[in-house]
mmCIF file with all atom_site columns, C-alpha atoms in Angstrom:
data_model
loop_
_atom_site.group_PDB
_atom_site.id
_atom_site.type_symbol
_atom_site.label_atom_id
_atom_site.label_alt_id
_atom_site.label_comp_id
_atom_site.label_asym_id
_atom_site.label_entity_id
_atom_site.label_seq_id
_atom_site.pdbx_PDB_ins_code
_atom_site.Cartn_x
_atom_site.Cartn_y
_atom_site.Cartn_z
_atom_site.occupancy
_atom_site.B_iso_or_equiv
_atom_site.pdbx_formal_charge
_atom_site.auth_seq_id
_atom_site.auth_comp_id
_atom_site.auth_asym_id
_atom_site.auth_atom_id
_atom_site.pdbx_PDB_model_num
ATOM 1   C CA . UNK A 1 1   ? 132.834 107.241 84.679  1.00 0.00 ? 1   UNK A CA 1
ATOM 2   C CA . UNK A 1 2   ? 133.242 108.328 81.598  1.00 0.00 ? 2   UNK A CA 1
ATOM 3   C CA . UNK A 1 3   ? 129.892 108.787 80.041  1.00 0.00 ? 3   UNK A CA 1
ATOM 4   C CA . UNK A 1 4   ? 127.951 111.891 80.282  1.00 0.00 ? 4   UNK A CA 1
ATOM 5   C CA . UNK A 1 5   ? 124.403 110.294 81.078  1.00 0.00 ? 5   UNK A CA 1
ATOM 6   C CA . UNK A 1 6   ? 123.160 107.745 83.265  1.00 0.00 ? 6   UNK A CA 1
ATOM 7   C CA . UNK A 1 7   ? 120.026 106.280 80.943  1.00 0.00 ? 7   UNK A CA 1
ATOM 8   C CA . UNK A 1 8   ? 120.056 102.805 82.594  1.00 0.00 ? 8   UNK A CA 1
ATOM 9   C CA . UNK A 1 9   ? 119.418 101.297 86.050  1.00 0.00 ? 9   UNK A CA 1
ATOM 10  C CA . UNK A 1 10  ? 122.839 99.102  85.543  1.00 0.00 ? 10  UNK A CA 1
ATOM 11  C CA . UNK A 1 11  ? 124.438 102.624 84.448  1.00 0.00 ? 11  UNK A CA 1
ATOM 12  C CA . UNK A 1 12  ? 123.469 103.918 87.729  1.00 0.00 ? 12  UNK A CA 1
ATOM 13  C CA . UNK A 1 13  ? 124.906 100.893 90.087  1.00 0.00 ? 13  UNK A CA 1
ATOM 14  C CA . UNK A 1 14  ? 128.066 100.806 87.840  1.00 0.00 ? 14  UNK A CA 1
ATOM 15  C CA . UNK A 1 15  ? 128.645 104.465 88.982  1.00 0.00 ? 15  UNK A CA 1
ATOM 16  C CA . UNK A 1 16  ? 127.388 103.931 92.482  1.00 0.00 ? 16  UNK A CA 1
ATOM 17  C CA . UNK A 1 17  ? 130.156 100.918 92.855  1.00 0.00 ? 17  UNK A CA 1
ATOM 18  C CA . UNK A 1 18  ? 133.060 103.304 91.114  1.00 0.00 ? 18  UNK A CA 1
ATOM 19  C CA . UNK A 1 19  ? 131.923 105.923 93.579  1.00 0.00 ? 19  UNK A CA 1
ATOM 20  C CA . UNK A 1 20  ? 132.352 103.710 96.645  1.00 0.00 ? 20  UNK A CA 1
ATOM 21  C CA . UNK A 1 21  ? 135.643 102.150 95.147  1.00 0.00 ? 21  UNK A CA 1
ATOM 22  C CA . UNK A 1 22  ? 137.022 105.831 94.563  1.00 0.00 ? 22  UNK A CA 1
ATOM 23  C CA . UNK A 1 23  ? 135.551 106.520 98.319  1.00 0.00 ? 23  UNK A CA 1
ATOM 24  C CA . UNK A 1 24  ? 137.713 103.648 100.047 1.00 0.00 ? 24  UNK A CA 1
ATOM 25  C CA . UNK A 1 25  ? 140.441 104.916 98.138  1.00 0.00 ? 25  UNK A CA 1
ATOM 26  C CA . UNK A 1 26  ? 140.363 108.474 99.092  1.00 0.00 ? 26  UNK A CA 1
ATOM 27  C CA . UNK A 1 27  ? 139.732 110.124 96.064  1.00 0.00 ? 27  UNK A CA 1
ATOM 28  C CA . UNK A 1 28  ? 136.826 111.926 96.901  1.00 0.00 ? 28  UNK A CA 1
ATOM 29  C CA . UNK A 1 29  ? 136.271 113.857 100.047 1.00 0.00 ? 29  UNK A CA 1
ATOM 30  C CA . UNK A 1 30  ? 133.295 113.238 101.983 1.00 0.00 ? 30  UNK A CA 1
ATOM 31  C CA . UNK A 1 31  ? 131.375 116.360 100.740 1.00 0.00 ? 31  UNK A CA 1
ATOM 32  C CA . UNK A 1 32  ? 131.536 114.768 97.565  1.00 0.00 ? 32  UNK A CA 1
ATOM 33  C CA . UNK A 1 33  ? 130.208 111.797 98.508  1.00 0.00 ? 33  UNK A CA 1
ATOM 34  C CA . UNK A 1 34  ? 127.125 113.413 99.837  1.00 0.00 ? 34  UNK A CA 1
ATOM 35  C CA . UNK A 1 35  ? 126.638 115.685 96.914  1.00 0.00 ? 35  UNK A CA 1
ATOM 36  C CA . UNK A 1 36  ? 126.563 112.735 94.412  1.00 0.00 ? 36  UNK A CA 1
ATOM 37  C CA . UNK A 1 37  ? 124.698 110.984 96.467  1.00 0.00 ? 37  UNK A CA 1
ATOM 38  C CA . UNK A 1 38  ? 121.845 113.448 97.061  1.00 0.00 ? 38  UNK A CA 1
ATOM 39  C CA . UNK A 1 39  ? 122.189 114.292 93.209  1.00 0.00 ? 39  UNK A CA 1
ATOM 40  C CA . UNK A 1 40  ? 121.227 110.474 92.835  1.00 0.00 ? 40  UNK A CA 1
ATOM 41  C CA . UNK A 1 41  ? 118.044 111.038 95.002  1.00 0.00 ? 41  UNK A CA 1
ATOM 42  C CA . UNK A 1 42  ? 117.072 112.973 93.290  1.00 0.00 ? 42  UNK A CA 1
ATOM 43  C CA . UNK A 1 43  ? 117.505 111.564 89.871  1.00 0.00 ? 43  UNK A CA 1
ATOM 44  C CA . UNK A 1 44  ? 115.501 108.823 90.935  1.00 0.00 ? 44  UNK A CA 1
ATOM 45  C CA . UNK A 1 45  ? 112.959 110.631 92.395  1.00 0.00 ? 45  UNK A CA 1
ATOM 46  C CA . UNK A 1 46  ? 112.700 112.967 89.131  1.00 0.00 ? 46  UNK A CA 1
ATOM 47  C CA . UNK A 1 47  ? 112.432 109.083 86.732  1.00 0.00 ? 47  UNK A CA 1
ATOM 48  C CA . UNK A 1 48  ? 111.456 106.490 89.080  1.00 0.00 ? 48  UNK A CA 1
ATOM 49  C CA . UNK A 1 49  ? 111.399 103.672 86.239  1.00 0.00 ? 49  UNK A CA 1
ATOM 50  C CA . UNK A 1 50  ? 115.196 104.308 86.372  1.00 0.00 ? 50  UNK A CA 1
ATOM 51  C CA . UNK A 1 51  ? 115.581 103.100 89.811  1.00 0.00 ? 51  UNK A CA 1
ATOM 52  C CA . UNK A 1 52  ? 112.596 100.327 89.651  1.00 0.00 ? 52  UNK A CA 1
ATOM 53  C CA . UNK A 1 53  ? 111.596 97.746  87.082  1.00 0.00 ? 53  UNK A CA 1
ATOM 54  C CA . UNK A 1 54  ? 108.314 97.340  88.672  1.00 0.00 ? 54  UNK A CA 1
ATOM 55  C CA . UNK A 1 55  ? 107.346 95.680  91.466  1.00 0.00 ? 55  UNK A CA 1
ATOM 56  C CA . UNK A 1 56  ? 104.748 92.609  90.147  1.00 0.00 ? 56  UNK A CA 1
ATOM 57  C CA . UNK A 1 57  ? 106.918 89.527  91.370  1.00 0.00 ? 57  UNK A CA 1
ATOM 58  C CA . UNK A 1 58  ? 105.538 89.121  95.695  1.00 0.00 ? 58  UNK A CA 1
ATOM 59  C CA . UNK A 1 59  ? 107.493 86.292  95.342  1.00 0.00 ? 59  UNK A CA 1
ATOM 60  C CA . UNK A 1 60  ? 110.077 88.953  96.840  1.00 0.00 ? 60  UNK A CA 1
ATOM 61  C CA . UNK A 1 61  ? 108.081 88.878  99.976  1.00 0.00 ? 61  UNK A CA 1
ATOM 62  C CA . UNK A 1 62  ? 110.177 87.150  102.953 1.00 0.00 ? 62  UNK A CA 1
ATOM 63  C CA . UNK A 1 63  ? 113.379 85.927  100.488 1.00 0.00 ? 63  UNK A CA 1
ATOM 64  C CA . UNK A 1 64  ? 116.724 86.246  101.672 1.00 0.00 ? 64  UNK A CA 1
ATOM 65  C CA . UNK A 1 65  ? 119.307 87.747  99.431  1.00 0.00 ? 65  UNK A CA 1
ATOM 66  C CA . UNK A 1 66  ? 121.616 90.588  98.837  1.00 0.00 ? 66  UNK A CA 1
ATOM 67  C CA . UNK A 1 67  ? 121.263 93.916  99.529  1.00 0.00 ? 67  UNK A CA 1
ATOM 68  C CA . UNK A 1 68  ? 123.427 96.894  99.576  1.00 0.00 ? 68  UNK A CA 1
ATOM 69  C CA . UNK A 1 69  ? 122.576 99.973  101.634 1.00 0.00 ? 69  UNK A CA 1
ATOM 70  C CA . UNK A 1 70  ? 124.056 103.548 101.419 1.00 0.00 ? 70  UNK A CA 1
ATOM 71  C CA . UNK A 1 71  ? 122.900 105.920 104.181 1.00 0.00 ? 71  UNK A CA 1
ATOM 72  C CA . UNK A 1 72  ? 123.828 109.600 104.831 1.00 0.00 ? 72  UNK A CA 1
ATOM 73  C CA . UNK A 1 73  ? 122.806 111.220 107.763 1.00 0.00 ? 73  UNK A CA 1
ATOM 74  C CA . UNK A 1 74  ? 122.693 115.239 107.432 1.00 0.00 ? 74  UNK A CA 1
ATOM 75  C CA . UNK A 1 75  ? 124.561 115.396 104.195 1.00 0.00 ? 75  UNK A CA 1
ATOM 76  C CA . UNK A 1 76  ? 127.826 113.129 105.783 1.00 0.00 ? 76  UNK A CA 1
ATOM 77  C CA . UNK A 1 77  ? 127.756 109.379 104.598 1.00 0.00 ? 77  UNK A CA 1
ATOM 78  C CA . UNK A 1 78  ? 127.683 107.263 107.347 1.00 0.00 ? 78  UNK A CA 1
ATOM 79  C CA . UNK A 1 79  ? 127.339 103.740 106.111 1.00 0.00 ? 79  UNK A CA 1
ATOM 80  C CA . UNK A 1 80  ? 128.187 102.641 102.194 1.00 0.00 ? 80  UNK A CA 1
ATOM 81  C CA . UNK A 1 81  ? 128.364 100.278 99.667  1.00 0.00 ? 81  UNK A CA 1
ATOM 82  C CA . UNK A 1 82  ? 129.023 97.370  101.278 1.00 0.00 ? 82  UNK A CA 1
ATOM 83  C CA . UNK A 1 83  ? 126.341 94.411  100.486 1.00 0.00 ? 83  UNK A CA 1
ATOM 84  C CA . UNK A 1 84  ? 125.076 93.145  103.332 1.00 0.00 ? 84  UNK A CA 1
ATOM 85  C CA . UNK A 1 85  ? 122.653 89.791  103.544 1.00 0.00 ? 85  UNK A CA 1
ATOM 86  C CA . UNK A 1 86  ? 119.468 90.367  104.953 1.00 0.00 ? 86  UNK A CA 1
ATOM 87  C CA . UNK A 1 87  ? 115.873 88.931  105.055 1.00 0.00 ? 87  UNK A CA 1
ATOM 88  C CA . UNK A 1 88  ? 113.004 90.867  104.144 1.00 0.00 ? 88  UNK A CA 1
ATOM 89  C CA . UNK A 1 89  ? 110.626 90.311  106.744 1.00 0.00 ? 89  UNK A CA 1
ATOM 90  C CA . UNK A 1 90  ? 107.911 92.483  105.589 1.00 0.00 ? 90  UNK A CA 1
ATOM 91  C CA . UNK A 1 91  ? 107.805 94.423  102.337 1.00 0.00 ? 91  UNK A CA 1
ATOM 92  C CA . UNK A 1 92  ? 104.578 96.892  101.282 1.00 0.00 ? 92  UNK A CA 1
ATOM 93  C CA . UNK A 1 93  ? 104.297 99.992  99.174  1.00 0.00 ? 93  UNK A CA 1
ATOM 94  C CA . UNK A 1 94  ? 105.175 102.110 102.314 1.00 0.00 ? 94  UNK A CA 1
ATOM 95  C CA . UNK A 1 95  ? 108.319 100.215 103.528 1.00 0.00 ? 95  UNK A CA 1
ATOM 96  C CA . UNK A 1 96  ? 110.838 96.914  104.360 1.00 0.00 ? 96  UNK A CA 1
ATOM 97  C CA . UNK A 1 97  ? 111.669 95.867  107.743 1.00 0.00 ? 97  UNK A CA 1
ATOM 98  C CA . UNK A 1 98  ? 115.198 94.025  107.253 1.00 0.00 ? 98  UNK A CA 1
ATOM 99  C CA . UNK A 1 99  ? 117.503 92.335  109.927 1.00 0.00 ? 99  UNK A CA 1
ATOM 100 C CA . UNK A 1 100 ? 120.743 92.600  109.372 1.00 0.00 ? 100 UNK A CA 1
ATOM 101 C CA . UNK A 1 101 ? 123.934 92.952  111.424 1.00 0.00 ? 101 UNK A CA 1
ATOM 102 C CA . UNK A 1 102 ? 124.524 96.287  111.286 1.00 0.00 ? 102 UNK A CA 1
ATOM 103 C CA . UNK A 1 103 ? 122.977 99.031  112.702 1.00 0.00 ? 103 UNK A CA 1
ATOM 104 C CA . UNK A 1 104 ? 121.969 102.068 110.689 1.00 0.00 ? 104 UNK A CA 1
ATOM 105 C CA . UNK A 1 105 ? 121.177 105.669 112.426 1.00 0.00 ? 105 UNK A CA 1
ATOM 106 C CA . UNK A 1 106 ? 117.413 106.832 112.947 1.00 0.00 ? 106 UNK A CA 1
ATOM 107 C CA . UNK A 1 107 ? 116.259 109.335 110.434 1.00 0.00 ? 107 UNK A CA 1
ATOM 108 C CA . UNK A 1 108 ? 119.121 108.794 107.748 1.00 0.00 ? 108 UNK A CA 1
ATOM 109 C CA . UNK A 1 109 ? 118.282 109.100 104.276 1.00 0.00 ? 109 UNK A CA 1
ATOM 110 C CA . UNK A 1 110 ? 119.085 105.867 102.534 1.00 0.00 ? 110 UNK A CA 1
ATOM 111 C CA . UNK A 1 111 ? 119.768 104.044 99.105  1.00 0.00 ? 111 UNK A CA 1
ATOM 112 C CA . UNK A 1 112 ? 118.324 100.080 99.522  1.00 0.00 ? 112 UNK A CA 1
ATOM 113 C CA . UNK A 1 113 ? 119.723 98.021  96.638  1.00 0.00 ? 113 UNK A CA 1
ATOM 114 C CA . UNK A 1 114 ? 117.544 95.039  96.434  1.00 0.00 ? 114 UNK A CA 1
ATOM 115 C CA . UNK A 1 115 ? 118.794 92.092  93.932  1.00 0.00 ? 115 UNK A CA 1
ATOM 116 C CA . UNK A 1 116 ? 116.465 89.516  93.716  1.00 0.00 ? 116 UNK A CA 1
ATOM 117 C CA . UNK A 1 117 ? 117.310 85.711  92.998  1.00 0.00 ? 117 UNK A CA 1
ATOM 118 C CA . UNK A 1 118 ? 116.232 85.863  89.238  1.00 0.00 ? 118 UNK A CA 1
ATOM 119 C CA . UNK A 1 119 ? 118.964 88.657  88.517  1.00 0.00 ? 119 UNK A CA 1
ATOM 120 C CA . UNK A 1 120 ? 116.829 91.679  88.639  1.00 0.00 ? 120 UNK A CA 1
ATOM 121 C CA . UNK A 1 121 ? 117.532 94.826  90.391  1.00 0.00 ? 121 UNK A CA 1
ATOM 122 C CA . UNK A 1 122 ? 115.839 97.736  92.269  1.00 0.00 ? 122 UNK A CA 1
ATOM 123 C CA . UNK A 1 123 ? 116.678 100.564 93.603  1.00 0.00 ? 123 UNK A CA 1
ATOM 124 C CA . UNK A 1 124 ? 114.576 102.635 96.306  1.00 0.00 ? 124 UNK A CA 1
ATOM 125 C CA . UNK A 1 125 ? 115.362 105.899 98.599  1.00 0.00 ? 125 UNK A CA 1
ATOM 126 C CA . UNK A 1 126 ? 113.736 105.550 102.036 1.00 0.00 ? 126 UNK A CA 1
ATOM 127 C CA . UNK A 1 127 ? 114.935 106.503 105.286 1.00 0.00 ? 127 UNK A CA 1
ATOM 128 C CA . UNK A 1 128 ? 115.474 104.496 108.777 1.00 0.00 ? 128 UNK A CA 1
ATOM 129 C CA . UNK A 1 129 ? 112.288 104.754 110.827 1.00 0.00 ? 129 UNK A CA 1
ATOM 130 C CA . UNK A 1 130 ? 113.263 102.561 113.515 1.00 0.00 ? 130 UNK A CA 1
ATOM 131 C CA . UNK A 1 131 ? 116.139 100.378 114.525 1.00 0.00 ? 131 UNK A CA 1
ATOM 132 C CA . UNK A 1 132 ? 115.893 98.047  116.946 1.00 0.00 ? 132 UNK A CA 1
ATOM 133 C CA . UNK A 1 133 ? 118.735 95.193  118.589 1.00 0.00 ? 133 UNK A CA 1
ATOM 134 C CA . UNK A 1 134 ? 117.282 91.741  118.672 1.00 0.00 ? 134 UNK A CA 1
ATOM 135 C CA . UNK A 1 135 ? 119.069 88.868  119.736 1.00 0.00 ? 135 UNK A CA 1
ATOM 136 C CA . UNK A 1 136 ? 122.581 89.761  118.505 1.00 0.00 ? 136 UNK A CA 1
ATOM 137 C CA . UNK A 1 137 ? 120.741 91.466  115.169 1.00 0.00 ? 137 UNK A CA 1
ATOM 138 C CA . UNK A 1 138 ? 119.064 94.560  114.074 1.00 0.00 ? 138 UNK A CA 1
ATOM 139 C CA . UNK A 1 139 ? 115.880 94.935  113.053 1.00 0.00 ? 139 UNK A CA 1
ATOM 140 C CA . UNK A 1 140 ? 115.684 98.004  110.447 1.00 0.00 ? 140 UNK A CA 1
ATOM 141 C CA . UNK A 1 141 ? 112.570 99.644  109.493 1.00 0.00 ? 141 UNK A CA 1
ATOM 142 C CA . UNK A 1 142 ? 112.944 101.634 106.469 1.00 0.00 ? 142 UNK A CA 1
ATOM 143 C CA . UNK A 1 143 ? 110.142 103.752 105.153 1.00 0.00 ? 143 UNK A CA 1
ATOM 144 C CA . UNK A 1 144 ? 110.258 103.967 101.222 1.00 0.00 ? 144 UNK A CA 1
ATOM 145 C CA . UNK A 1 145 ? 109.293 107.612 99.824  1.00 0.00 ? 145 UNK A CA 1
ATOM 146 C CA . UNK A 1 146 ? 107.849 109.065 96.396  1.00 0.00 ? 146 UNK A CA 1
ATOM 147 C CA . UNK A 1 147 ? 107.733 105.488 95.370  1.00 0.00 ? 147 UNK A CA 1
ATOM 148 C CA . UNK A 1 148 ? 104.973 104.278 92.695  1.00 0.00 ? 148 UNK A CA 1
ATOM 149 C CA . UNK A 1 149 ? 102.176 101.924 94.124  1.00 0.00 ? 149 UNK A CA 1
ATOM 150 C CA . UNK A 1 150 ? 103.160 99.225  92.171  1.00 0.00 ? 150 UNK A CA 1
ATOM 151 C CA . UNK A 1 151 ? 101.680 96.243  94.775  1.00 0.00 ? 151 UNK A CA 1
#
C-alpha cells in the first residue's frame, strides 16, 4: 500500500486483501502477518465506526452470503483471507454462530468480514467459542468483543 493512513473501512479491506495476496506469495513471513494483523485489532478496537457502519438493517439475521474470516491463534495465522459462504444462523450483540466447511481452532482471535446483499460491509474481531462438526459441516460460534450495542 502506498498510503500512509487507513481513514476508510474500504481502505482497510483493500490492505487486508494486498496483505493476503503478498502472504500466498511469500513476501511476508508469518511474524509479519501476525503483527499487522494484531495492529488491525487494534485499530478497530481504538475507532470502531471504521470497522462497522452500524448495525440497524436485522434483515441480516439468517441471510446467506459471503464472508471472509482471518484467524490467528497465539500470534501465528492459522486460517486467512479466503471468503468462505456461510449462513448466519444466529446473530446478537454478543456473537454469530456460522456453518461453514471449515473448521476454525477454539480460542483463536478472529477477523469476520461480513458483506451483506445490498453491498455494505462490516468488519468485527471476535474469537471462536465453540466449534462443533455437524453433518459433514461446522458449526462456529464466534463471540464478538468491544463491539458497540448497536441492536
Amino acid at each position: 500500500m502506498s498510503q500512509d493512513k487507513i481513514s476508510t473501512p474500504e481502505e482497510l479491506y483493500d490492505a487486508m486483501d494486498a496483505l493476503t495476496v503478498r502472504t500466498k506469495q511469500g513476501g511476508l513471513g508469518q511474524a509479519w502477518v501476525g503483527l499487522l494483523f494484531e495492529t488491525i485489532d487494534r485499530m478497530l478496537r481504538m475507532e470502531p465506526s471504521l470497522g462497522n457502519r452500524g448495525l440497524k438493517d436485522k434483515d441480516r439475521v439468517n441471510q446467506r452470503g459471503n464472508y471472509r474470516v482471518t484467524a490467528k491463534s497465539h500470534g501465528n495465522l492459522v486460517y486467512s483471507g479466503k471468503k468462505m459462504a456461510v449462513e448466519i444462523q444466529d446473530m446478537s450483540a454478543q456473537g454469530f454462530g456460522v456453518h461453514s466447511r471449515s473448521s476454525l481452532p477454539l480460542q483463536a482471535n478472529c477477523m469476520l468480514e461480513v458483506v451483506s446483499g445490498y453491498g455494505g460491509k462490516d468488519l468485527y474481531s471476535c474469537f471462536v467459542q465453540n466449534c462443533r462438526h455437524d453433518e459433514g459441516r461446522y458449526r462456529v460460534g464466534l463471540k464478538i468483543f468491544d463491539m458497540q450495542p448497536y441492536f
